[in-house]
């Protein structure tokens, strides 16, 4: 739809007079051009202003004004460039200081001597013995690799499931590089990865990474699955890559490019319980942490939350065994996160349902329809 036609449709839906259009048009055009038109899950030919008009059309007159005010005042859109910036910051701002501190302790010198530590053989060996694994497509391991040329391509992998053949290739490259740095053949203990950094783009609840099943009390999630794979490899005598990771003093870090305070608190608490009896050092790092002021608030946003809670703006068909992990409904998003957040490539299901509902699947239209991994 052409921009002018979309603007006329929006003006008609909102009942705007000429002066209203003159006031609102510059703001809408700026929002669309600066960020919102780049949303990756719009249908072909769809742009923000048209999506906004069709989205607002489903509301009653009073609710429509509330919904439009929400878009102007509360909506948060993380653009592709902003996410790429967070990815590029992950190693120099978050991961490298961890390696520097570890090396400083090993050398017995204060960690303020950054240049001396970074130039040491011990730091370069530790840096090479780090393994970087993506937990989803959102990990952007391709961009992470390009942003950090000091890292070897053979220590970065796009998935946290590694086949024996791939592990063997990575170990061969690791051993070869260590031999150059050590000026001798590395021992078996040296020829394995010592630190693992699990990378992902966003977490709002933390439940997909680690949680406890209510009935079984078993830990579930990507972190539990990854640790289970380590144990399987360790117990398989036929797997000659079982020494892929250094078992005596292994460090595992979850590095999220963006996360809410809710996710950070949950993961800190439950990971302490999960790793308490395991011979592993665990850490959680977030590049951009969203404050607890970001989610919609029952006091400040009571009117709009009341709108969200109406059954007329919800389709219970969205509920399935996957959404039930976070609670009974997703009116306020998965695990009731109540987020007004959109990521340029897809809207998190932790955001309010009215933002991401797919009109081809449900009776409610979302402003930024989401493509779900779990389809009926």
mmCIF file of C-alpha atoms in Angstrom:
data_model
loop_
_atom_site.group_PDB
_atom_site.id
_atom_site.type_symbol
_atom_site.label_atom_id
_atom_site.label_comp_id
_atom_site.label_asym_id
_atom_site.label_seq_id
_atom_site.Cartn_x
_atom_site.Cartn_y
_atom_site.Cartn_z
ATOM 1 C CA UNK A 1 0.000 0.000 0.000
ATOM 2 C CA UNK A 2 1.343 3.420 -0.929
ATOM 3 C CA UNK A 3 2.274 5.666 1.977
ATOM 4 C CA UNK A 4 -0.360 8.307 1.178
ATOM 5 C CA UNK A 5 -3.137 5.724 0.991
ATOM 6 C CA UNK A 6 -1.975 4.170 4.279
ATOM 7 C CA UNK A 7 -1.984 7.591 5.945
ATOM 8 C CA UNK A 8 -5.529 8.288 4.678
ATOM 9 C CA UNK A 9 -6.650 4.929 6.039
ATOM 10 C CA UNK A 10 -5.088 5.718 9.409
ATOM 11 C CA UNK A 11 -6.696 9.172 9.504
ATOM 12 C CA UNK A 12 -10.055 7.582 8.720
ATOM 13 C CA UNK A 13 -9.671 4.927 11.419
ATOM 14 C CA UNK A 14 -8.663 7.501 14.036
ATOM 15 C CA UNK A 15 -11.251 10.069 12.927
ATOM 16 C CA UNK A 16 -8.612 12.750 12.524
ATOM 17 C CA UNK A 17 -9.318 16.213 11.178
ATOM 18 C CA UNK A 18 -6.849 17.960 8.857
ATOM 19 C CA UNK A 19 -5.039 19.619 11.764
ATOM 20 C CA UNK A 20 -4.688 16.246 13.538
ATOM 21 C CA UNK A 21 -3.143 14.742 10.431
ATOM 22 C CA UNK A 22 -0.721 17.670 10.147
ATOM 23 C CA UNK A 23 0.342 17.143 13.776
ATOM 24 C CA UNK A 24 0.655 13.344 13.725
ATOM 25 C CA UNK A 25 2.058 12.730 10.240
ATOM 26 C CA UNK A 26 5.659 13.959 10.900
ATOM 27 C CA UNK A 27 5.920 11.781 14.012
ATOM 28 C CA UNK A 28 4.586 8.676 12.256
ATOM 29 C CA UNK A 29 6.797 9.210 9.230
ATOM 30 C CA UNK A 30 9.828 9.631 11.458
ATOM 31 C CA UNK A 31 9.064 6.469 13.472
ATOM 32 C CA UNK A 32 8.490 4.462 10.295
ATOM 33 C CA UNK A 33 11.586 5.685 8.465
ATOM 34 C CA UNK A 34 13.922 5.555 11.454
ATOM 35 C CA UNK A 35 13.011 2.067 12.685
ATOM 36 C CA UNK A 36 9.600 0.486 12.277
ATOM 37 C CA UNK A 37 9.543 -0.096 8.512
ATOM 38 C CA UNK A 38 12.527 -2.427 8.871
ATOM 39 C CA UNK A 39 10.553 -5.035 10.838
ATOM 40 C CA UNK A 40 11.430 -8.355 9.258
ATOM 41 C CA UNK A 41 8.112 -10.211 9.664
ATOM 42 C CA UNK A 42 5.746 -7.809 7.916
ATOM 43 C CA UNK A 43 3.962 -9.502 5.025
ATOM 44 C CA UNK A 44 5.272 -8.596 1.539
ATOM 45 C CA UNK A 45 4.492 -4.985 0.714
ATOM 46 C CA UNK A 46 3.355 -4.157 4.261
ATOM 47 C CA UNK A 47 4.874 -1.174 6.038
ATOM 48 C CA UNK A 48 4.431 0.270 9.488
ATOM 49 C CA UNK A 49 1.747 2.920 8.885
ATOM 50 C CA UNK A 50 -0.502 0.437 7.072
ATOM 51 C CA UNK A 51 0.025 -2.157 9.821
ATOM 52 C CA UNK A 52 -0.779 0.492 12.439
ATOM 53 C CA UNK A 53 -4.018 1.472 10.684
ATOM 54 C CA UNK A 54 -5.191 -2.137 10.376
ATOM 55 C CA UNK A 55 -4.188 -2.838 13.979
ATOM 56 C CA UNK A 56 -6.063 0.177 15.365
ATOM 57 C CA UNK A 57 -9.147 -0.655 13.319
ATOM 58 C CA UNK A 58 -9.954 -3.640 15.558
ATOM 59 C CA UNK A 59 -10.401 -1.504 18.703
ATOM 60 C CA UNK A 60 -13.428 0.390 19.987
ATOM 61 C CA UNK A 61 -13.175 4.201 19.863
ATOM 62 C CA UNK A 62 -11.971 4.648 23.451
ATOM 63 C CA UNK A 63 -9.617 1.666 23.292
ATOM 64 C CA UNK A 64 -8.222 2.912 19.990
ATOM 65 C CA UNK A 65 -6.983 6.111 21.603
ATOM 66 C CA UNK A 66 -5.330 4.100 24.379
ATOM 67 C CA UNK A 67 -3.676 1.799 21.846
ATOM 68 C CA UNK A 68 -2.361 4.707 19.778
ATOM 69 C CA UNK A 69 -1.010 6.372 22.913
ATOM 70 C CA UNK A 70 0.792 3.143 23.799
ATOM 71 C CA UNK A 71 2.539 3.112 20.420
ATOM 72 C CA UNK A 72 3.652 6.732 20.781
ATOM 73 C CA UNK A 73 4.767 6.590 24.403
ATOM 74 C CA UNK A 74 5.628 3.028 25.448
ATOM 75 C CA UNK A 75 6.692 0.962 22.445
ATOM 76 C CA UNK A 76 10.380 -0.035 22.390
ATOM 77 C CA UNK A 77 11.881 -1.170 19.084
ATOM 78 C CA UNK A 78 15.384 -2.620 18.964
ATOM 79 C CA UNK A 79 16.670 -2.092 15.437
ATOM 80 C CA UNK A 80 19.029 -4.328 13.515
ATOM 81 C CA UNK A 81 21.856 -1.805 13.926
ATOM 82 C CA UNK A 82 21.304 -1.601 17.676
ATOM 83 C CA UNK A 83 21.409 -5.384 18.047
ATOM 84 C CA UNK A 84 24.529 -5.567 15.887
ATOM 85 C CA UNK A 85 26.138 -3.003 18.181
ATOM 86 C CA UNK A 86 25.362 -5.159 21.230
ATOM 87 C CA UNK A 87 26.833 -8.213 19.472
ATOM 88 C CA UNK A 88 30.017 -6.300 18.641
ATOM 89 C CA UNK A 89 30.332 -5.202 22.301
ATOM 90 C CA UNK A 90 29.983 -8.696 23.761
ATOM 91 C CA UNK A 91 33.603 -9.786 23.454
ATOM 92 C CA UNK A 92 35.594 -6.569 24.165
ATOM 93 C CA UNK A 93 33.283 -5.256 26.925
ATOM 94 C CA UNK A 94 32.053 -8.446 28.597
ATOM 95 C CA UNK A 95 34.131 -11.506 27.722
ATOM 96 C CA UNK A 96 37.657 -10.117 27.361
ATOM 97 C CA UNK A 97 37.658 -8.624 30.915
ATOM 98 C CA UNK A 98 36.810 -12.100 32.248
ATOM 99 C CA UNK A 99 39.855 -13.531 30.477
ATOM 100 C CA UNK A 100 42.060 -10.683 31.660
ATOM 101 C CA UNK A 101 41.005 -11.148 35.308
ATOM 102 C CA UNK A 102 41.554 -14.908 35.126
ATOM 103 C CA UNK A 103 45.016 -14.444 33.605
ATOM 104 C CA UNK A 104 45.960 -11.760 36.138
ATOM 105 C CA UNK A 105 45.191 -14.154 38.994
ATOM 106 C CA UNK A 106 47.190 -16.892 37.305
ATOM 107 C CA UNK A 107 50.176 -14.550 36.841
ATOM 108 C CA UNK A 108 49.793 -13.109 40.330
ATOM 109 C CA UNK A 109 49.687 -9.480 39.182
ATOM 110 C CA UNK A 110 47.051 -6.733 39.642
ATOM 111 C CA UNK A 111 44.390 -6.740 36.933
ATOM 112 C CA UNK A 112 44.985 -3.044 36.243
ATOM 113 C CA UNK A 113 48.057 -3.957 34.165
ATOM 114 C CA UNK A 114 45.874 -4.647 31.166
ATOM 115 C CA UNK A 115 48.492 -4.225 28.417
ATOM 116 C CA UNK A 116 50.964 -6.494 30.188
ATOM 117 C CA UNK A 117 48.331 -9.167 30.784
ATOM 118 C CA UNK A 118 46.979 -9.030 27.229
ATOM 119 C CA UNK A 119 50.485 -9.385 25.810
ATOM 120 C CA UNK A 120 51.291 -12.439 27.928
ATOM 121 C CA UNK A 121 51.506 -15.953 26.542
ATOM 122 C CA UNK A 122 49.074 -17.116 29.235
ATOM 123 C CA UNK A 123 46.363 -14.737 28.035
ATOM 124 C CA UNK A 124 46.753 -15.715 24.392
ATOM 125 C CA UNK A 125 46.561 -19.404 25.277
ATOM 126 C CA UNK A 126 43.456 -18.886 27.408
ATOM 127 C CA UNK A 127 41.848 -16.807 24.679
ATOM 128 C CA UNK A 128 42.385 -19.643 22.195
ATOM 129 C CA UNK A 129 41.008 -22.201 24.643
ATOM 130 C CA UNK A 130 37.660 -20.397 24.740
ATOM 131 C CA UNK A 131 34.697 -21.883 22.888
ATOM 132 C CA UNK A 132 31.809 -19.701 21.692
ATOM 133 C CA UNK A 133 28.495 -21.409 20.959
ATOM 134 C CA UNK A 134 25.218 -19.955 19.736
ATOM 135 C CA UNK A 135 22.027 -20.941 21.538
ATOM 136 C CA UNK A 136 19.753 -19.830 18.683
ATOM 137 C CA UNK A 137 19.779 -17.974 15.363
ATOM 138 C CA UNK A 138 19.667 -14.792 17.424
ATOM 139 C CA UNK A 139 23.211 -15.424 18.667
ATOM 140 C CA UNK A 140 24.484 -13.866 15.422
ATOM 141 C CA UNK A 141 27.670 -15.951 15.573
ATOM 142 C CA UNK A 142 28.561 -14.809 12.043
ATOM 143 C CA UNK A 143 28.599 -11.170 13.157
ATOM 144 C CA UNK A 144 30.310 -12.091 16.433
ATOM 145 C CA UNK A 145 33.074 -13.776 14.412
ATOM 146 C CA UNK A 146 33.546 -10.841 12.054
ATOM 147 C CA UNK A 147 33.596 -8.351 14.942
ATOM 148 C CA UNK A 148 36.451 -10.168 16.690
ATOM 149 C CA UNK A 149 39.237 -11.014 14.228
ATOM 150 C CA UNK A 150 41.577 -11.932 17.097
ATOM 151 C CA UNK A 151 39.469 -15.060 17.654
ATOM 152 C CA UNK A 152 39.839 -18.165 15.502
ATOM 153 C CA UNK A 153 36.925 -19.194 13.313
ATOM 154 C CA UNK A 154 37.428 -22.696 14.676
ATOM 155 C CA UNK A 155 36.421 -21.699 18.196
ATOM 156 C CA UNK A 156 33.067 -20.215 17.211
ATOM 157 C CA UNK A 157 30.101 -22.401 16.308
ATOM 158 C CA UNK A 158 26.492 -21.474 15.560
ATOM 159 C CA UNK A 159 24.899 -24.203 17.708
ATOM 160 C CA UNK A 160 25.384 -25.698 21.156
ATOM 161 C CA UNK A 161 25.059 -29.231 19.782
ATOM 162 C CA UNK A 162 28.397 -30.310 18.288
ATOM 163 C CA UNK A 163 28.844 -33.531 16.360
ATOM 164 C CA UNK A 164 31.888 -35.769 17.105
ATOM 165 C CA UNK A 165 33.303 -35.010 13.640
ATOM 166 C CA UNK A 166 33.060 -31.251 14.163
ATOM 167 C CA UNK A 167 34.501 -31.585 17.672
ATOM 168 C CA UNK A 168 37.443 -33.538 16.298
ATOM 169 C CA UNK A 169 38.152 -30.863 13.689
ATOM 170 C CA UNK A 170 37.996 -28.130 16.335
ATOM 171 C CA UNK A 171 40.364 -30.037 18.613
ATOM 172 C CA UNK A 172 42.877 -30.533 15.801
ATOM 173 C CA UNK A 173 42.897 -26.817 15.036
ATOM 174 C CA UNK A 174 43.155 -25.993 18.727
ATOM 175 C CA UNK A 175 46.122 -28.322 19.199
ATOM 176 C CA UNK A 176 47.865 -26.879 16.149
ATOM 177 C CA UNK A 177 47.426 -23.281 17.333
ATOM 178 C CA UNK A 178 48.539 -24.114 20.881
ATOM 179 C CA UNK A 179 51.666 -25.804 19.572
ATOM 180 C CA UNK A 180 52.627 -22.538 17.851
ATOM 181 C CA UNK A 181 52.051 -20.533 21.026
ATOM 182 C CA UNK A 182 53.713 -23.006 23.408
ATOM 183 C CA UNK A 183 56.619 -23.895 21.061
ATOM 184 C CA UNK A 184 55.962 -27.528 21.930
ATOM 185 C CA UNK A 185 53.242 -30.121 21.616
ATOM 186 C CA UNK A 186 50.431 -29.426 24.092
ATOM 187 C CA UNK A 187 49.448 -32.071 26.635
ATOM 188 C CA UNK A 188 46.041 -33.719 26.529
ATOM 189 C CA UNK A 189 44.813 -31.459 29.336
ATOM 190 C CA UNK A 190 45.991 -28.401 27.398
ATOM 191 C CA UNK A 191 44.489 -29.554 24.092
ATOM 192 C CA UNK A 192 40.895 -28.912 25.080
ATOM 193 C CA UNK A 193 38.630 -25.938 25.659
ATOM 194 C CA UNK A 194 38.621 -24.452 29.151
ATOM 195 C CA UNK A 195 35.939 -21.765 28.920
ATOM 196 C CA UNK A 196 32.605 -22.006 27.122
ATOM 197 C CA UNK A 197 30.555 -18.905 26.312
ATOM 198 C CA UNK A 198 26.946 -19.616 25.362
ATOM 199 C CA UNK A 199 25.660 -16.700 23.280
ATOM 200 C CA UNK A 200 22.105 -15.512 22.609
ATOM 201 C CA UNK A 201 20.308 -12.324 21.737
ATOM 202 C CA UNK A 202 17.486 -11.876 24.232
ATOM 203 C CA UNK A 203 15.810 -13.294 27.313
ATOM 204 C CA UNK A 204 12.774 -11.918 29.134
ATOM 205 C CA UNK A 205 11.892 -14.720 31.548
ATOM 206 C CA UNK A 206 14.952 -17.017 31.436
ATOM 207 C CA UNK A 207 12.690 -20.089 31.414
ATOM 208 C CA UNK A 208 13.840 -21.389 28.036
ATOM 209 C CA UNK A 209 17.424 -21.532 29.341
ATOM 210 C CA UNK A 210 16.838 -23.169 32.718
ATOM 211 C CA UNK A 211 13.779 -24.095 34.742
ATOM 212 C CA UNK A 212 12.383 -26.816 36.977
ATOM 213 C CA UNK A 213 9.472 -28.976 35.891
ATOM 214 C CA UNK A 214 6.697 -28.727 38.496
ATOM 215 C CA UNK A 215 5.954 -32.439 38.709
ATOM 216 C CA UNK A 216 9.293 -34.123 38.105
ATOM 217 C CA UNK A 217 11.509 -31.464 39.760
ATOM 218 C CA UNK A 218 13.904 -32.069 36.869
ATOM 219 C CA UNK A 219 15.821 -29.198 35.333
ATOM 220 C CA UNK A 220 14.892 -28.367 31.738
ATOM 221 C CA UNK A 221 16.080 -25.824 29.183
ATOM 222 C CA UNK A 222 19.035 -25.192 26.904
ATOM 223 C CA UNK A 223 21.606 -25.001 29.707
ATOM 224 C CA UNK A 224 20.459 -28.277 31.251
ATOM 225 C CA UNK A 225 20.505 -29.881 27.815
ATOM 226 C CA UNK A 226 24.008 -28.604 27.089
ATOM 227 C CA UNK A 227 25.314 -29.915 30.415
ATOM 228 C CA UNK A 228 23.627 -33.250 29.745
ATOM 229 C CA UNK A 229 25.499 -33.519 26.456
ATOM 230 C CA UNK A 230 28.782 -32.939 28.285
ATOM 231 C CA UNK A 231 28.032 -35.829 30.624
ATOM 232 C CA UNK A 232 27.052 -38.093 27.734
ATOM 233 C CA UNK A 233 30.347 -37.408 25.985
ATOM 234 C CA UNK A 234 32.319 -37.959 29.190
ATOM 235 C CA UNK A 235 30.706 -41.381 29.743
ATOM 236 C CA UNK A 236 31.110 -42.590 26.150
ATOM 237 C CA UNK A 237 34.373 -44.509 26.025
ATOM 238 C CA UNK A 238 34.078 -44.887 22.242
ATOM 239 C CA UNK A 239 34.052 -41.126 21.716
ATOM 240 C CA UNK A 240 37.665 -40.050 21.268
ATOM 241 C CA UNK A 241 36.612 -36.392 21.564
ATOM 242 C CA UNK A 242 35.339 -36.838 25.132
ATOM 243 C CA UNK A 243 38.153 -34.560 26.312
ATOM 244 C CA UNK A 244 36.690 -31.770 24.196
ATOM 245 C CA UNK A 245 36.302 -29.654 27.343
ATOM 246 C CA UNK A 246 38.650 -29.334 30.294
ATOM 247 C CA UNK A 247 36.790 -31.172 33.041
ATOM 248 C CA UNK A 248 38.969 -30.275 36.025
ATOM 249 C CA UNK A 249 38.337 -26.526 35.955
ATOM 250 C CA UNK A 250 35.707 -25.790 33.333
ATOM 251 C CA UNK A 251 34.028 -22.376 33.145
ATOM 252 C CA UNK A 252 30.642 -21.916 31.482
ATOM 253 C CA UNK A 253 29.190 -18.448 30.916
ATOM 254 C CA UNK A 254 25.824 -17.497 29.490
ATOM 255 C CA UNK A 255 26.213 -14.202 27.613
ATOM 256 C CA UNK A 256 23.001 -12.458 26.574
ATOM 257 C CA UNK A 257 23.093 -9.406 24.351
ATOM 258 C CA UNK A 258 19.881 -8.141 25.979
ATOM 259 C CA UNK A 259 17.866 -9.343 28.973
ATOM 260 C CA UNK A 260 15.276 -8.112 31.426
ATOM 261 C CA UNK A 261 15.802 -7.820 35.157
ATOM 262 C CA UNK A 262 13.247 -10.644 35.537
ATOM 263 C CA UNK A 263 15.354 -12.999 33.400
ATOM 264 C CA UNK A 264 18.592 -12.019 35.124
ATOM 265 C CA UNK A 265 17.160 -12.640 38.597
ATOM 266 C CA UNK A 266 15.604 -15.966 37.602
ATOM 267 C CA UNK A 267 18.744 -17.288 35.915
ATOM 268 C CA UNK A 268 21.000 -16.228 38.782
ATOM 269 C CA UNK A 269 18.841 -17.997 41.328
ATOM 270 C CA UNK A 270 18.108 -21.208 39.434
ATOM 271 C CA UNK A 271 21.616 -21.633 37.995
ATOM 272 C CA UNK A 272 23.050 -21.539 41.517
ATOM 273 C CA UNK A 273 20.734 -24.421 42.400
ATOM 274 C CA UNK A 274 21.560 -26.320 39.204
ATOM 275 C CA UNK A 275 25.363 -26.051 39.427
ATOM 276 C CA UNK A 276 25.690 -26.292 43.222
ATOM 277 C CA UNK A 277 26.922 -29.908 43.169
ATOM 278 C CA UNK A 278 28.638 -29.840 39.785
ATOM 279 C CA UNK A 279 32.394 -29.398 39.148
ATOM 280 C CA UNK A 280 31.864 -26.334 36.983
ATOM 281 C CA UNK A 281 32.340 -22.594 37.431
ATOM 282 C CA UNK A 282 29.231 -20.764 36.198
ATOM 283 C CA UNK A 283 28.620 -17.152 35.245
ATOM 284 C CA UNK A 284 25.903 -14.971 33.713
ATOM 285 C CA UNK A 285 26.628 -11.775 31.789
ATOM 286 C CA UNK A 286 24.287 -9.334 30.021
ATOM 287 C CA UNK A 287 25.463 -6.697 27.546
ATOM 288 C CA UNK A 288 22.313 -4.535 27.753
ATOM 289 C CA UNK A 289 20.100 -5.145 30.764
ATOM 290 C CA UNK A 290 16.572 -3.756 30.615
ATOM 291 C CA UNK A 291 15.527 -2.204 33.898
ATOM 292 C CA UNK A 292 12.428 -3.218 35.811
ATOM 293 C CA UNK A 293 10.866 0.047 34.575
ATOM 294 C CA UNK A 294 10.496 -1.352 31.041
ATOM 295 C CA UNK A 295 7.590 -3.816 31.576
ATOM 296 C CA UNK A 296 4.095 -2.337 31.656
ATOM 297 C CA UNK A 297 3.160 -1.485 35.225
ATOM 298 C CA UNK A 298 -0.150 -2.227 36.983
ATOM 299 C CA UNK A 299 -0.164 1.273 38.440
ATOM 300 C CA UNK A 300 1.241 3.536 35.718
ATOM 301 C CA UNK A 301 -0.221 1.546 32.804
ATOM 302 C CA UNK A 302 -3.417 0.291 34.415
ATOM 303 C CA UNK A 303 -5.737 1.558 31.653
ATOM 304 C CA UNK A 304 -3.828 -0.102 28.826
ATOM 305 C CA UNK A 305 -3.307 -3.312 30.803
ATOM 306 C CA UNK A 306 -7.070 -3.434 31.370
ATOM 307 C CA UNK A 307 -7.459 -3.241 27.583
ATOM 308 C CA UNK A 308 -4.956 -6.070 27.128
ATOM 309 C CA UNK A 309 -6.837 -8.253 29.585
ATOM 310 C CA UNK A 310 -10.116 -8.034 27.634
ATOM 311 C CA UNK A 311 -11.110 -11.335 26.031
ATOM 312 C CA UNK A 312 -12.208 -9.484 22.898
ATOM 313 C CA UNK A 313 -8.532 -8.691 22.187
ATOM 314 C CA UNK A 314 -7.255 -12.186 22.841
ATOM 315 C CA UNK A 315 -7.418 -15.588 21.168
ATOM 316 C CA UNK A 316 -6.999 -18.543 23.512
ATOM 317 C CA UNK A 317 -6.067 -20.722 20.516
ATOM 318 C CA UNK A 318 -2.558 -19.366 20.920
ATOM 319 C CA UNK A 319 -2.175 -21.373 24.113
ATOM 320 C CA UNK A 320 -0.364 -24.715 23.888
ATOM 321 C CA UNK A 321 2.014 -26.886 25.890
ATOM 322 C CA UNK A 322 4.856 -24.484 25.147
ATOM 323 C CA UNK A 323 3.086 -21.329 26.360
ATOM 324 C CA UNK A 324 1.807 -23.151 29.468
ATOM 325 C CA UNK A 325 5.381 -23.351 30.737
ATOM 326 C CA UNK A 326 5.067 -19.643 31.509
ATOM 327 C CA UNK A 327 1.487 -19.587 32.823
ATOM 328 C CA UNK A 328 -2.150 -19.953 31.818
ATOM 329 C CA UNK A 329 -2.439 -17.139 29.253
ATOM 330 C CA UNK A 330 -0.169 -14.966 27.143
ATOM 331 C CA UNK A 331 -2.360 -11.859 27.195
ATOM 332 C CA UNK A 332 0.546 -10.059 28.869
ATOM 333 C CA UNK A 333 3.089 -12.196 27.079
ATOM 334 C CA UNK A 334 4.805 -15.440 27.959
ATOM 335 C CA UNK A 335 5.412 -15.678 31.734
ATOM 336 C CA UNK A 336 3.427 -12.434 32.190
ATOM 337 C CA UNK A 337 6.479 -10.376 31.238
ATOM 338 C CA UNK A 338 4.247 -7.490 29.989
ATOM 339 C CA UNK A 339 6.891 -6.180 27.637
ATOM 340 C CA UNK A 340 6.263 -3.408 25.070
ATOM 341 C CA UNK A 341 9.309 -4.644 23.131
ATOM 342 C CA UNK A 342 9.859 -5.461 19.457
ATOM 343 C CA UNK A 343 13.101 -6.815 17.992
ATOM 344 C CA UNK A 344 13.655 -5.976 14.348
ATOM 345 C CA UNK A 345 13.805 -9.612 13.230
ATOM 346 C CA UNK A 346 10.845 -10.860 15.323
ATOM 347 C CA UNK A 347 8.690 -9.843 18.283
ATOM 348 C CA UNK A 348 9.392 -11.820 21.480
ATOM 349 C CA UNK A 349 6.416 -13.801 22.764
ATOM 350 C CA UNK A 350 7.186 -12.243 26.164
ATOM 351 C CA UNK A 351 5.772 -9.002 24.788
ATOM 352 C CA UNK A 352 2.043 -8.392 25.055
ATOM 353 C CA UNK A 353 -0.083 -10.584 22.781
ATOM 354 C CA UNK A 354 -1.577 -7.563 20.998
ATOM 355 C CA UNK A 355 1.861 -6.707 19.647
ATOM 356 C CA UNK A 356 2.738 -10.051 18.068
ATOM 357 C CA UNK A 357 -0.491 -11.938 17.263
ATOM 358 C CA UNK A 358 -0.455 -13.347 13.728
ATOM 359 C CA UNK A 359 -3.736 -12.365 11.949
ATOM 360 C CA UNK A 360 -3.438 -15.397 9.659
ATOM 361 C CA UNK A 361 -3.613 -17.729 12.677
ATOM 362 C CA UNK A 362 -5.647 -15.878 15.309
ATOM 363 C CA UNK A 363 -8.692 -13.609 15.392
ATOM 364 C CA UNK A 364 -6.633 -10.709 16.749
ATOM 365 C CA UNK A 365 -4.231 -8.691 14.605
ATOM 366 C CA UNK A 366 -0.773 -7.886 15.983
ATOM 367 C CA UNK A 367 1.012 -4.636 15.188
ATOM 368 C CA UNK A 368 4.269 -6.525 14.581
ATOM 369 C CA UNK A 369 3.159 -10.129 13.851
ATOM 370 C CA UNK A 370 5.495 -12.798 15.174
ATOM 371 C CA UNK A 371 6.731 -15.916 13.414
ATOM 372 C CA UNK A 372 6.635 -18.642 16.055
ATOM 373 C CA UNK A 373 8.959 -21.649 16.328
ATOM 374 C CA UNK A 374 6.070 -23.691 17.748
ATOM 375 C CA UNK A 375 3.202 -23.902 15.286
ATOM 376 C CA UNK A 376 0.139 -26.100 15.635
#
